[in-house]
JSON list of C-alpha atoms in Angstrom, two decimals:
[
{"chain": "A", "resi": 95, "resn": "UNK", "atom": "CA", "xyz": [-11.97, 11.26, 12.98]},
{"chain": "A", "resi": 96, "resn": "UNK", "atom": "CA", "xyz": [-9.70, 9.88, 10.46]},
{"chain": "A", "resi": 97, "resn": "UNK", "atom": "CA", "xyz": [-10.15, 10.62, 7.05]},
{"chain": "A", "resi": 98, "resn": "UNK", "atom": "CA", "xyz": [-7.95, 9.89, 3.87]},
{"chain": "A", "resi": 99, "resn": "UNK", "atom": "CA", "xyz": [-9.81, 10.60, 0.70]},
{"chain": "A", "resi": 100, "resn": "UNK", "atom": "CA", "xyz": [-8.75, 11.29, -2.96]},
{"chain": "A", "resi": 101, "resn": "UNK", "atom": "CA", "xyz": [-9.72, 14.37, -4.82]},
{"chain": "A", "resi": 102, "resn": "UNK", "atom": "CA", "xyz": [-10.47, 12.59, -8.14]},
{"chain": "A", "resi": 103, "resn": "UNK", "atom": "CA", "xyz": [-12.62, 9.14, -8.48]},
{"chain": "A", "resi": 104, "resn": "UNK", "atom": "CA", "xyz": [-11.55, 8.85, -12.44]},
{"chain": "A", "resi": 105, "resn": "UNK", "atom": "CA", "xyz": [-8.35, 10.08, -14.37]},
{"chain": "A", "resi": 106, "resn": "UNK", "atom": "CA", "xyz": [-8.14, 10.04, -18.27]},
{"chain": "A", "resi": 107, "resn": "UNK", "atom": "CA", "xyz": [-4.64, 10.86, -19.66]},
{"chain": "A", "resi": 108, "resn": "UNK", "atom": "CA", "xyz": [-3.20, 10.77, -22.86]},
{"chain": "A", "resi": 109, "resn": "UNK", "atom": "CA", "xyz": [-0.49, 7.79, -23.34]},
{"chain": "A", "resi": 110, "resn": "UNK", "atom": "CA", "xyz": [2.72, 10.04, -22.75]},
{"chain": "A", "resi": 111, "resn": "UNK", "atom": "CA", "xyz": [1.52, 12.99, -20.72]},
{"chain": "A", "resi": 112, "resn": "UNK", "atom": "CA", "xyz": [2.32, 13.15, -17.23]},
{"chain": "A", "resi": 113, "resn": "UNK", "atom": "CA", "xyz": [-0.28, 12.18, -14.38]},
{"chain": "A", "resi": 114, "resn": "UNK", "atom": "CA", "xyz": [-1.04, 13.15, -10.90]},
{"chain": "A", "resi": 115, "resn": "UNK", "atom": "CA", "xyz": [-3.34, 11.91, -8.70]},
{"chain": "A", "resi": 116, "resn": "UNK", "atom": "CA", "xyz": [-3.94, 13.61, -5.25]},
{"chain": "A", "resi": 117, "resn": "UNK", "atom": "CA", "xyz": [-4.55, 12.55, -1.81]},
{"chain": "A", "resi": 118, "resn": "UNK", "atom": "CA", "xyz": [-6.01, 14.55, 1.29]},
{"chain": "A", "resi": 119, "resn": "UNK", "atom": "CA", "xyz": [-5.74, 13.28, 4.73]},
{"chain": "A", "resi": 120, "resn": "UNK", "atom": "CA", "xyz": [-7.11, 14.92, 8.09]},
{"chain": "A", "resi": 121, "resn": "UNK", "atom": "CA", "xyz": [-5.25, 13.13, 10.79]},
{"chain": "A", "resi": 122, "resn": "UNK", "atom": "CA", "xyz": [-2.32, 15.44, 11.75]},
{"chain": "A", "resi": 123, "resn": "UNK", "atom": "CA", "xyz": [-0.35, 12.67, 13.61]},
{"chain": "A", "resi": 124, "resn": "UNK", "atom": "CA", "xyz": [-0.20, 10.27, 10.29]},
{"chain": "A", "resi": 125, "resn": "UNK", "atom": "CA", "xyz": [3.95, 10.03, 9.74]},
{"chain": "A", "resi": 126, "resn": "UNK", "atom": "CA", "xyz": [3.82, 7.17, 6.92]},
{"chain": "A", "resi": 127, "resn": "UNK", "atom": "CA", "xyz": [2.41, 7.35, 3.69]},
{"chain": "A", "resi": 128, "resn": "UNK", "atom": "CA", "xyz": [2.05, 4.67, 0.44]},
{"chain": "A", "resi": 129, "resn": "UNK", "atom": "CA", "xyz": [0.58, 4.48, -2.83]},
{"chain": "A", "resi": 130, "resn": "UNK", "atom": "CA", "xyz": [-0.80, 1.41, -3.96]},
{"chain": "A", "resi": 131, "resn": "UNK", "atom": "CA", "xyz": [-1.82, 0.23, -7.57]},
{"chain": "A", "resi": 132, "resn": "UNK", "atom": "CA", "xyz": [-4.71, -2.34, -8.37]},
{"chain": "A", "resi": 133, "resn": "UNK", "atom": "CA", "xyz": [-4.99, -3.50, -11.36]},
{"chain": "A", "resi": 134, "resn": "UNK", "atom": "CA", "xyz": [-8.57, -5.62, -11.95]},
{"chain": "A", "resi": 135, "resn": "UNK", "atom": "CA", "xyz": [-9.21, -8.61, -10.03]},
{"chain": "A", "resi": 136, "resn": "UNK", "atom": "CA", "xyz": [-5.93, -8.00, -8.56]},
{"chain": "A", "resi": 137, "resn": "UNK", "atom": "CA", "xyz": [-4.65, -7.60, -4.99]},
{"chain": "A", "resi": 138, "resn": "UNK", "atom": "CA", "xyz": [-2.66, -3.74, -4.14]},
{"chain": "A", "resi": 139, "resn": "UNK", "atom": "CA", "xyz": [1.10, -3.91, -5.59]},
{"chain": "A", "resi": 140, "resn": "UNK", "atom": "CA", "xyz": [2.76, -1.18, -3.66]},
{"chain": "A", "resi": 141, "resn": "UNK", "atom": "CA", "xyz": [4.17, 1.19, -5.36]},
{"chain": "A", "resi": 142, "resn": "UNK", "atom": "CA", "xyz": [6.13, 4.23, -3.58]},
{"chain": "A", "resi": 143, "resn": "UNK", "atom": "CA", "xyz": [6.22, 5.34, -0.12]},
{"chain": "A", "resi": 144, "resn": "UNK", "atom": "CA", "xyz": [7.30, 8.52, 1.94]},
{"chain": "A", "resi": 145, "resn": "UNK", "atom": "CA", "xyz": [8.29, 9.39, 5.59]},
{"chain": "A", "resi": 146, "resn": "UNK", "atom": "CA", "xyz": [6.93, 12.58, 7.05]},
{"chain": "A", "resi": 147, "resn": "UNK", "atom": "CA", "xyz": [10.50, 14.03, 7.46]},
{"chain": "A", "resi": 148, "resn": "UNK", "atom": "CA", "xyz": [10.56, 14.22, 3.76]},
{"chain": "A", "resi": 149, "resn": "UNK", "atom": "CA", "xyz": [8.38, 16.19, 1.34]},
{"chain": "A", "resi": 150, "resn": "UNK", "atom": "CA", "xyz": [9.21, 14.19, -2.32]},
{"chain": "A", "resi": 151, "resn": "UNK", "atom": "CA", "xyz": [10.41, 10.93, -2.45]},
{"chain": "A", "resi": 152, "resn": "UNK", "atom": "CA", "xyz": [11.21, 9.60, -6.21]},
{"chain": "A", "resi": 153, "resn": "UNK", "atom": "CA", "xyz": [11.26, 6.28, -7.85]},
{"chain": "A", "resi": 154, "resn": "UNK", "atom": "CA", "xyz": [11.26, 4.96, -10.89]},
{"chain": "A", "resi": 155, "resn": "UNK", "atom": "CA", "xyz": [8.60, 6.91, -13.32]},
{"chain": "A", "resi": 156, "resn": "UNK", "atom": "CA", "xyz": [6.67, 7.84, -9.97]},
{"chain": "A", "resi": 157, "resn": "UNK", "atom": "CA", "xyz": [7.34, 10.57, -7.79]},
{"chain": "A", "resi": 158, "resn": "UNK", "atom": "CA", "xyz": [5.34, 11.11, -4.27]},
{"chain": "A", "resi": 159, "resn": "UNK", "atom": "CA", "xyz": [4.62, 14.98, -3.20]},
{"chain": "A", "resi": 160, "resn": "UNK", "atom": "CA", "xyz": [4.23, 15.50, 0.27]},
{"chain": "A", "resi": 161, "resn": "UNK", "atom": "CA", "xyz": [2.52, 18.54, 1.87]},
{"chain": "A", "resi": 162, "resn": "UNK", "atom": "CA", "xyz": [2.12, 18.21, 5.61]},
{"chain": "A", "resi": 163, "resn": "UNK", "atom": "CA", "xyz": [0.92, 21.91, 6.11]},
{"chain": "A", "resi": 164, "resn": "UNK", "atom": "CA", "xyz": [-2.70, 21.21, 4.24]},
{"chain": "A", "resi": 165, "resn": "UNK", "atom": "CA", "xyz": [-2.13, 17.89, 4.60]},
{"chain": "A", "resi": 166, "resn": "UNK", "atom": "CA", "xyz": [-1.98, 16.58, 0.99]},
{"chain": "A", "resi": 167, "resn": "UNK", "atom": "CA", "xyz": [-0.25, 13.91, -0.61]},
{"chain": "A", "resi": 168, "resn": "UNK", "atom": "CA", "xyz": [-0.06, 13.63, -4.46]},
{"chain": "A", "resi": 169, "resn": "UNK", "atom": "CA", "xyz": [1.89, 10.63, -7.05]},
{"chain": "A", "resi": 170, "resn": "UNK", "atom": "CA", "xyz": [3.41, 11.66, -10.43]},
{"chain": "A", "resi": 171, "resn": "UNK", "atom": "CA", "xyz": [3.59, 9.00, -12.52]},
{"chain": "A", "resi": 172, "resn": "UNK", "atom": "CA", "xyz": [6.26, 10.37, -15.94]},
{"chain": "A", "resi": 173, "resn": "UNK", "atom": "CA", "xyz": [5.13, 9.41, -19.12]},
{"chain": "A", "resi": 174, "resn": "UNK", "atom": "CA", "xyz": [1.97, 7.37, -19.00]},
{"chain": "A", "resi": 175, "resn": "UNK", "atom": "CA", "xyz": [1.94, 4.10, -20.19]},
{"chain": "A", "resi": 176, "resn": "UNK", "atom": "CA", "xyz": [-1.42, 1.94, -20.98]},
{"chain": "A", "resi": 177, "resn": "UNK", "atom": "CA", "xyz": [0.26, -0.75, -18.47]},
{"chain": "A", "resi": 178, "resn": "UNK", "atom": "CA", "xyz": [-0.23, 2.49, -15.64]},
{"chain": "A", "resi": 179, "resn": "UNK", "atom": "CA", "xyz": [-3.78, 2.06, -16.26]},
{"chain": "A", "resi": 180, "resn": "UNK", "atom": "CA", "xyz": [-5.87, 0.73, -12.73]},
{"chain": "A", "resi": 181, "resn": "UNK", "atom": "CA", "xyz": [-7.04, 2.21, -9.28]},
{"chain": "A", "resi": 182, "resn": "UNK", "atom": "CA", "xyz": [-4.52, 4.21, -7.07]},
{"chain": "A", "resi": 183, "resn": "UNK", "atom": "CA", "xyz": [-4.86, 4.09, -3.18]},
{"chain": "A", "resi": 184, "resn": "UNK", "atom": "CA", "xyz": [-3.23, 6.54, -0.95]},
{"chain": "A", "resi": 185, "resn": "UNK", "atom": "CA", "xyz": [-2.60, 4.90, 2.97]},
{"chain": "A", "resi": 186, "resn": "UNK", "atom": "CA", "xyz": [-1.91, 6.45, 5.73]},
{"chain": "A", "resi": 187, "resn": "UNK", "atom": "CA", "xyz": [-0.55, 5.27, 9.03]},
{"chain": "A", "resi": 188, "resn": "UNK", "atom": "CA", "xyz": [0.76, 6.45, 11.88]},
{"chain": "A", "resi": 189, "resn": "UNK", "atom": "CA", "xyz": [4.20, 5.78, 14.96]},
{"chain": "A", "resi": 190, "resn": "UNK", "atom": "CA", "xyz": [2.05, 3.32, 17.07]},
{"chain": "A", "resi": 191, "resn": "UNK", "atom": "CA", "xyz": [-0.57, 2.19, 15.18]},
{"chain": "A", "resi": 192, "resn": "UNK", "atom": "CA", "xyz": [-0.51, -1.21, 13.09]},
{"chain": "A", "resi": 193, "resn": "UNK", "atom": "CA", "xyz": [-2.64, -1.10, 10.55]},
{"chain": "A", "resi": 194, "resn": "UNK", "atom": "CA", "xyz": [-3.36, 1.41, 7.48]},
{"chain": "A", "resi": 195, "resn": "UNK", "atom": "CA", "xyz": [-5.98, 3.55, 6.41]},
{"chain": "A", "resi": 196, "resn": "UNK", "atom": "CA", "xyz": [-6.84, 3.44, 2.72]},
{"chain": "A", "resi": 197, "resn": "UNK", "atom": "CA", "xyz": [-8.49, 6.13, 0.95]},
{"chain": "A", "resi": 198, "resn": "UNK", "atom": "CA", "xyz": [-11.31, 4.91, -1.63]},
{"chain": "A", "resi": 199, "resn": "UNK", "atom": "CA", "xyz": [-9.11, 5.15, -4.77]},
{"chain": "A", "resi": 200, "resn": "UNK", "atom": "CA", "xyz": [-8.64, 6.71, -7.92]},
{"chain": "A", "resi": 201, "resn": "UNK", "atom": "CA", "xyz": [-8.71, 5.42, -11.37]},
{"chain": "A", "resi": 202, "resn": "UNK", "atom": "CA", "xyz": [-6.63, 6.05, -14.07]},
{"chain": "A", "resi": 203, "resn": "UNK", "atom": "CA", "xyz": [-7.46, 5.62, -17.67]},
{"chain": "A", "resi": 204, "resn": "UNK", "atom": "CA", "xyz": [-4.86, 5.58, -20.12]},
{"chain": "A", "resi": 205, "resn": "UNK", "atom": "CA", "xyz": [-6.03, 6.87, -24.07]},
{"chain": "A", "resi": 206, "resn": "UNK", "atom": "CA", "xyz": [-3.62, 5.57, -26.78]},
{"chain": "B", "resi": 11, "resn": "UNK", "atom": "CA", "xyz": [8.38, -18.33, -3.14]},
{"chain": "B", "resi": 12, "resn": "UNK", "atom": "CA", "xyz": [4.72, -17.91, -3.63]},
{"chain": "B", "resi": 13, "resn": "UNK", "atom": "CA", "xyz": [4.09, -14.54, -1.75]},
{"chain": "B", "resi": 14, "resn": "UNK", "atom": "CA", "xyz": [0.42, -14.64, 0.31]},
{"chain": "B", "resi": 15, "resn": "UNK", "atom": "CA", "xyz": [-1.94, -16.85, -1.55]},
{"chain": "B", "resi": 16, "resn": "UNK", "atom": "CA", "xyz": [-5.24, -16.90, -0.90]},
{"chain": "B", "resi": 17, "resn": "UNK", "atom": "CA", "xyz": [-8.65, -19.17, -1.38]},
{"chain": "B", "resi": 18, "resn": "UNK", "atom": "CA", "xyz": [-10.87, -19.91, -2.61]},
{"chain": "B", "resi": 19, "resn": "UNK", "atom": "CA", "xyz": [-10.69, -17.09, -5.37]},
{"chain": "B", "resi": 20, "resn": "UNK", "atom": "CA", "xyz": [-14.57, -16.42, -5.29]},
{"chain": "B", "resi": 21, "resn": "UNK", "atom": "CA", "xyz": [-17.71, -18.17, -3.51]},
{"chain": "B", "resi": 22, "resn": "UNK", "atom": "CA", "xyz": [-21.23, -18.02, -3.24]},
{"chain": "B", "resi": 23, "resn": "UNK", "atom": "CA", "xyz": [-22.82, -18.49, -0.04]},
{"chain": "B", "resi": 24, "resn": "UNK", "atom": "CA", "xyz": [-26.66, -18.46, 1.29]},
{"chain": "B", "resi": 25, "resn": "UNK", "atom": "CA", "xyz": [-27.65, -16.13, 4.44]},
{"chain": "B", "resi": 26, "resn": "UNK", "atom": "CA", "xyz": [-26.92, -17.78, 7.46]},
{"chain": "B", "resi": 27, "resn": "UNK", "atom": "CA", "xyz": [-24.25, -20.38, 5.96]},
{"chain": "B", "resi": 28, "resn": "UNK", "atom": "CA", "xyz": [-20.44, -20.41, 7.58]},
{"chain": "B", "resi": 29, "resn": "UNK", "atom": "CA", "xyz": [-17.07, -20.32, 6.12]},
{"chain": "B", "resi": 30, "resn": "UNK", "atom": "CA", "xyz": [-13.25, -19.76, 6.28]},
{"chain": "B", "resi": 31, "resn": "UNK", "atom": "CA", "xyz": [-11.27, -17.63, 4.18]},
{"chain": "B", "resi": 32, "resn": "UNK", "atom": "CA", "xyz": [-8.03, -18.93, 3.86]},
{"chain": "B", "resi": 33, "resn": "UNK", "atom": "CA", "xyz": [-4.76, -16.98, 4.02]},
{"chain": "B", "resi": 34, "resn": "UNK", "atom": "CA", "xyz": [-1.21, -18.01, 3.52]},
{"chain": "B", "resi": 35, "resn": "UNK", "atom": "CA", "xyz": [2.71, -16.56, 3.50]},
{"chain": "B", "resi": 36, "resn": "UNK", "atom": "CA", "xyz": [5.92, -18.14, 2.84]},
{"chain": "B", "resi": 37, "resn": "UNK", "atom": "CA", "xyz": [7.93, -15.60, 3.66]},
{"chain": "B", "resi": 38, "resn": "UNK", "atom": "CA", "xyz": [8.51, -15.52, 7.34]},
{"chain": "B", "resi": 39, "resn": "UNK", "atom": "CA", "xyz": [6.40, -12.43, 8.15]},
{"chain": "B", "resi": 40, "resn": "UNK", "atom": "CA", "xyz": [5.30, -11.34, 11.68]},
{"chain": "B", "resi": 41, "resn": "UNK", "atom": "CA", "xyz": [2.27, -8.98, 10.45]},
{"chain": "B", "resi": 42, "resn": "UNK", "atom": "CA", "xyz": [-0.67, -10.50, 9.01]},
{"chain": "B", "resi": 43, "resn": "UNK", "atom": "CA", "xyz": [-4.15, -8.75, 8.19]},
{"chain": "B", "resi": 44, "resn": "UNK", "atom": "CA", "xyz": [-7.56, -8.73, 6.42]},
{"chain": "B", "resi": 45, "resn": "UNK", "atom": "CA", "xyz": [-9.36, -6.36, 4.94]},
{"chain": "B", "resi": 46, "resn": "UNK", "atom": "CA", "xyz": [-12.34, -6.48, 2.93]},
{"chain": "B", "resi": 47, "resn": "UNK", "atom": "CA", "xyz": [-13.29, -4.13, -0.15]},
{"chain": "B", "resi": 48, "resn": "UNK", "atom": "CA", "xyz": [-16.53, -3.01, -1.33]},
{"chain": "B", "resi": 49, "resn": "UNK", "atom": "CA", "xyz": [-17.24, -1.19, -5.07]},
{"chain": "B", "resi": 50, "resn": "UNK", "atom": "CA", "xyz": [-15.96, 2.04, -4.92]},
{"chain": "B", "resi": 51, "resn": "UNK", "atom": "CA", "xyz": [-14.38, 2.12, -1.91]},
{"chain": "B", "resi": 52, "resn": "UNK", "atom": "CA", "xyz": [-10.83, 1.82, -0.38]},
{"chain": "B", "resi": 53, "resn": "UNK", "atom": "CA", "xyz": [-10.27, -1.29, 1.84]},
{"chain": "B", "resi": 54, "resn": "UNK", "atom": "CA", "xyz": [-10.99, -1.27, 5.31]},
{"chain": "B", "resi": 55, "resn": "UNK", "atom": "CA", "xyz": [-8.91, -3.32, 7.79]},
{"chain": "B", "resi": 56, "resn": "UNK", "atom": "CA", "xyz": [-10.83, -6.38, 9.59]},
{"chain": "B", "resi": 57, "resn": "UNK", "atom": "CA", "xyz": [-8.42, -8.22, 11.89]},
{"chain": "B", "resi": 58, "resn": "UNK", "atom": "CA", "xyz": [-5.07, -8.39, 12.03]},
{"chain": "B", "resi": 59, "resn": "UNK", "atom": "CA", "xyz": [-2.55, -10.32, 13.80]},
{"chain": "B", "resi": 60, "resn": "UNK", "atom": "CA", "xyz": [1.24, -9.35, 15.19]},
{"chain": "B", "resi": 61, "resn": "UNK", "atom": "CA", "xyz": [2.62, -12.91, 15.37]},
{"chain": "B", "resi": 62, "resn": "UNK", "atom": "CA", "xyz": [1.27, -16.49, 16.17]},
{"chain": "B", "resi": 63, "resn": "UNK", "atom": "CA", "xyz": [-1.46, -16.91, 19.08]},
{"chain": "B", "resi": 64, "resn": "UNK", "atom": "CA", "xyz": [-2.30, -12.95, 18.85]},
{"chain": "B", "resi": 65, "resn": "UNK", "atom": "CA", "xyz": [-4.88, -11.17, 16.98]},
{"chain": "B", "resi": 66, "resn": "UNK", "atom": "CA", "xyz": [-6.48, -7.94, 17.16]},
{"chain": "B", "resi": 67, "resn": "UNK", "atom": "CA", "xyz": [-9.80, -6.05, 16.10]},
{"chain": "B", "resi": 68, "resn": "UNK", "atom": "CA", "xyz": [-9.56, -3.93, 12.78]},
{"chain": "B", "resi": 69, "resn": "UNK", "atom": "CA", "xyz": [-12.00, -1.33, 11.74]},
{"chain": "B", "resi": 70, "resn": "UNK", "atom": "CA", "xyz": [-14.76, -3.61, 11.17]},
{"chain": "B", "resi": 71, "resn": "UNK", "atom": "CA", "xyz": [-14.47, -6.80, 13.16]},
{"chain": "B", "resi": 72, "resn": "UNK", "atom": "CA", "xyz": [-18.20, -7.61, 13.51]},
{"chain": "B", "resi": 73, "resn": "UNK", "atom": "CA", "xyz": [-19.35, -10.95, 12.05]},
{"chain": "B", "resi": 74, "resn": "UNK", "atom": "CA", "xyz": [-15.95, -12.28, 11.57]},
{"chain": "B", "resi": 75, "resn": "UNK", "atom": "CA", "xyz": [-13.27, -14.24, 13.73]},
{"chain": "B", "resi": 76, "resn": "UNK", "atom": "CA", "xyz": [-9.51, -15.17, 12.95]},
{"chain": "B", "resi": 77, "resn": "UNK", "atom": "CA", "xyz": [-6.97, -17.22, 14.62]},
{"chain": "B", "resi": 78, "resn": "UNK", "atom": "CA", "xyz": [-3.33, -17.14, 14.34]},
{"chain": "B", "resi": 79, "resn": "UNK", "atom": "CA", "xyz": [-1.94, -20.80, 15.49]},
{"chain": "B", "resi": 80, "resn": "UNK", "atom": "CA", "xyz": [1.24, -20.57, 13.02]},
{"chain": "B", "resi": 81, "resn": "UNK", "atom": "CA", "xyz": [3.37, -17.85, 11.73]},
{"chain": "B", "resi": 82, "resn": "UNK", "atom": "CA", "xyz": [1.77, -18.84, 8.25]},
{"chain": "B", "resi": 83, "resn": "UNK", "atom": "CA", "xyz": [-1.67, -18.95, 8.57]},
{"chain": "B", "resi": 84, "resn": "UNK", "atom": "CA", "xyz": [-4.23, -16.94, 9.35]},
{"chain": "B", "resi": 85, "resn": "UNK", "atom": "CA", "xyz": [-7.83, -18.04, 8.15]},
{"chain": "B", "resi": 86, "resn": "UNK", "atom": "CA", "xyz": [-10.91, -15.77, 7.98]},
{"chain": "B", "resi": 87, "resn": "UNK", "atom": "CA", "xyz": [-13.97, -17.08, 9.65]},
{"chain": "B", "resi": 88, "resn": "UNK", "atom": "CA", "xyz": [-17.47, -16.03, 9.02]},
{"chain": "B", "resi": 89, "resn": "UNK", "atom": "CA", "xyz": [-19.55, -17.91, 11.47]},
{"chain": "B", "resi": 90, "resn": "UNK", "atom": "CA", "xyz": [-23.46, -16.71, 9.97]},
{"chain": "B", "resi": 91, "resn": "UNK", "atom": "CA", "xyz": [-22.72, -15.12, 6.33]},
{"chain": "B", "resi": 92, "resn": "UNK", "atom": "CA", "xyz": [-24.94, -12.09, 5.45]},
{"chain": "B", "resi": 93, "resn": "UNK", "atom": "CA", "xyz": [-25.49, -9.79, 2.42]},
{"chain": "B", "resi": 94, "resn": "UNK", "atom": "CA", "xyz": [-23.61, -7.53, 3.72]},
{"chain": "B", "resi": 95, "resn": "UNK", "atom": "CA", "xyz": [-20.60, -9.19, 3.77]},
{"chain": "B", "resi": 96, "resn": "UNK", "atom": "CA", "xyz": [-20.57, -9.86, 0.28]},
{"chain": "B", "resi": 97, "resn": "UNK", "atom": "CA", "xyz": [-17.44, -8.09, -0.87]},
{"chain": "B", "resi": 98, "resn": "UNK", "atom": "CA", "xyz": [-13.75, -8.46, -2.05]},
{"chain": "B", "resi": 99, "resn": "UNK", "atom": "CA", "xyz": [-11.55, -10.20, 0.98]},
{"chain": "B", "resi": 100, "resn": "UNK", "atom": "CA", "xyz": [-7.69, -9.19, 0.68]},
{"chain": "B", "resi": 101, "resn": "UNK", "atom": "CA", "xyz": [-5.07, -10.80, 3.09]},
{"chain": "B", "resi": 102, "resn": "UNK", "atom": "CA", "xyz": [-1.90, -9.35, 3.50]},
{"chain": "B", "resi": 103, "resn": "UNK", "atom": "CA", "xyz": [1.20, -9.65, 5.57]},
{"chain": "B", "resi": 104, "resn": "UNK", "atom": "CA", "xyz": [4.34, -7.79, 6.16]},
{"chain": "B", "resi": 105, "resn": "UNK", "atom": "CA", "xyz": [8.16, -8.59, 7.68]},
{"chain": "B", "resi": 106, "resn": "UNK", "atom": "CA", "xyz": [7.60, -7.13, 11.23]},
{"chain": "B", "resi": 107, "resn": "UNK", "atom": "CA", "xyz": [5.65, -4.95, 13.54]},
{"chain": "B", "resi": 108, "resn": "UNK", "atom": "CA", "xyz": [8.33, -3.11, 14.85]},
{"chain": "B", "resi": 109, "resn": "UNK", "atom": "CA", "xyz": [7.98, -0.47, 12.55]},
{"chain": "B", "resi": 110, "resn": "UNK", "atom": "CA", "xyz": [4.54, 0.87, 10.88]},
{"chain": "B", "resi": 111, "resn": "UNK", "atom": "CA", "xyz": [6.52, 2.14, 7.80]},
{"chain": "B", "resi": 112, "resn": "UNK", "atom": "CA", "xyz": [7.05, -2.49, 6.93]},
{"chain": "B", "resi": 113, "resn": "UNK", "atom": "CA", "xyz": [5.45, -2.39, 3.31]},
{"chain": "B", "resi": 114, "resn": "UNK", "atom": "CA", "xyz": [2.44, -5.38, 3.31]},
{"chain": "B", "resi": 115, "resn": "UNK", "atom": "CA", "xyz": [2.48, -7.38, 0.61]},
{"chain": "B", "resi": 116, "resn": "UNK", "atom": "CA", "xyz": [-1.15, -8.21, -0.79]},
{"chain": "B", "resi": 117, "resn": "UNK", "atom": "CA", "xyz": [-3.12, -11.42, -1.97]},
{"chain": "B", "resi": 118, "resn": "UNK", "atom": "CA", "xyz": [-5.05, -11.96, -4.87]},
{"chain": "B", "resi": 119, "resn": "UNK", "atom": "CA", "xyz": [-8.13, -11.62, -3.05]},
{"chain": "B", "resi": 120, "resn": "UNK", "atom": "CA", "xyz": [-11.45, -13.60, -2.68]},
{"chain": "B", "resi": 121, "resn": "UNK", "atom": "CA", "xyz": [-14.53, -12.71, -4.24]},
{"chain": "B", "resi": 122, "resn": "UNK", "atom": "CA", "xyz": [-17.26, -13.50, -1.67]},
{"chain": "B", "resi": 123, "resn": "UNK", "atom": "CA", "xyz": [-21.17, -13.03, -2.97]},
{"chain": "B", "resi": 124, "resn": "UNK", "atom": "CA", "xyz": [-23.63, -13.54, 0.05]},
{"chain": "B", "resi": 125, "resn": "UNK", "atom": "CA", "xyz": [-27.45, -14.32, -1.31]}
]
């Protein structure tokens, strides 16, 4: 069945240093990917997406890795800030299908 | 404009009591959606609805109804509360269903304890 997990539950970086926080997913059809950021007792603010045609999409401090042949997503985030600290989701969804899948979230922990 | 608002922010409820979970958006969209989230876990999609008057089963539908009679609204029911829906309740919404890719724009969330 569907799957869309994260590799690491907690992340502790160093204020500055870069961070990456990886995704796996198991359903080959999924064309549609988003990271999501929750801060606590807050809904998901979305953050970056990327199209399965593409294999790195970039914004602004965050850049989302695509690798469709072992089916793993990752997020960069440049130059950690304490502000980056919270839970990351990766979704997945699919042509067809109207809702997404979340996988059960990473945290980040920013040291000053 | 306010984005989705949702209430009441948290709520404490006995086994067997009933409830609505309310959702709103100001900003036009078709998509609307709930999904619940329990410690540790990602969310997990309830119902959803693709415009007024139409609704649709999520991933875990059981114990729970919605409507959808405007393009605003779209309450959470739980007709016989039990523990185990005690959990975070998100709404969310997004500009159309025509594509999958329509970002959804989240809630604050309710906090819903179930004794």
């Amino acid at each position: 069945g569907e799957n869309v997990g994260l590799h690491l539950p907690t992340l502790s970086v160093q204020e500055g240093d870069n961070s990456i926080i990886n995704c796996a997913y198991s359903n080959s059809a999924s064309d549609y990917f988003i990271w999501y950021k929750q801060e606590s007792g807050k809904g998901p603010q979305f953050i970056i997406d990327i199209r399965s045609n593409m294999d790195k999409r970039q914004g602004q401090r965050v850049t989302v890795l695509l690798n469709k042949t072992v089916k793993h997503l990752s997020l960069q985030i440049a130059a950690t800030q304490p502000g980056d600290s919270a839970v990351y989701f990766c979704a997945e969804n699919y042509t067809g299908r109207r809702a997404l899948t979340f996988g059960s979230g990473t945290r980040l922990q920013v040291q000053p | 404009n306010a984005g989705v608002t949702q209430t009441p922010k948290f709520q404490v409820l006995k086994t067997g009591q009933s409830m609505t979970l309310q959702c709103a958006q100001d900003m036009n969209h078709e998509y609307m959606s709930w999904y619940r989230q329990d410690p540790g876990m990602g969310l997990r999609l309830i119902h959803y609805s693709v415009g007024a008057g139409i609704t649709d089963q999520g991933e875990v539908p059981n114990g729970y109804n919605v409507s959808r009679s405007t393009t605003e609204d779209f309450p959470l029911r739980l007709l016989s509360a039990a523990p185990s829906q005690t959990s975070v309740y998100f709404c969310a919404s997004s500009p159309t269903t025509r594509s999958p890719t329509d970002t959804q724009y989240f809630g604050p969330g309710t906090r819903l304890t179930v004794l």
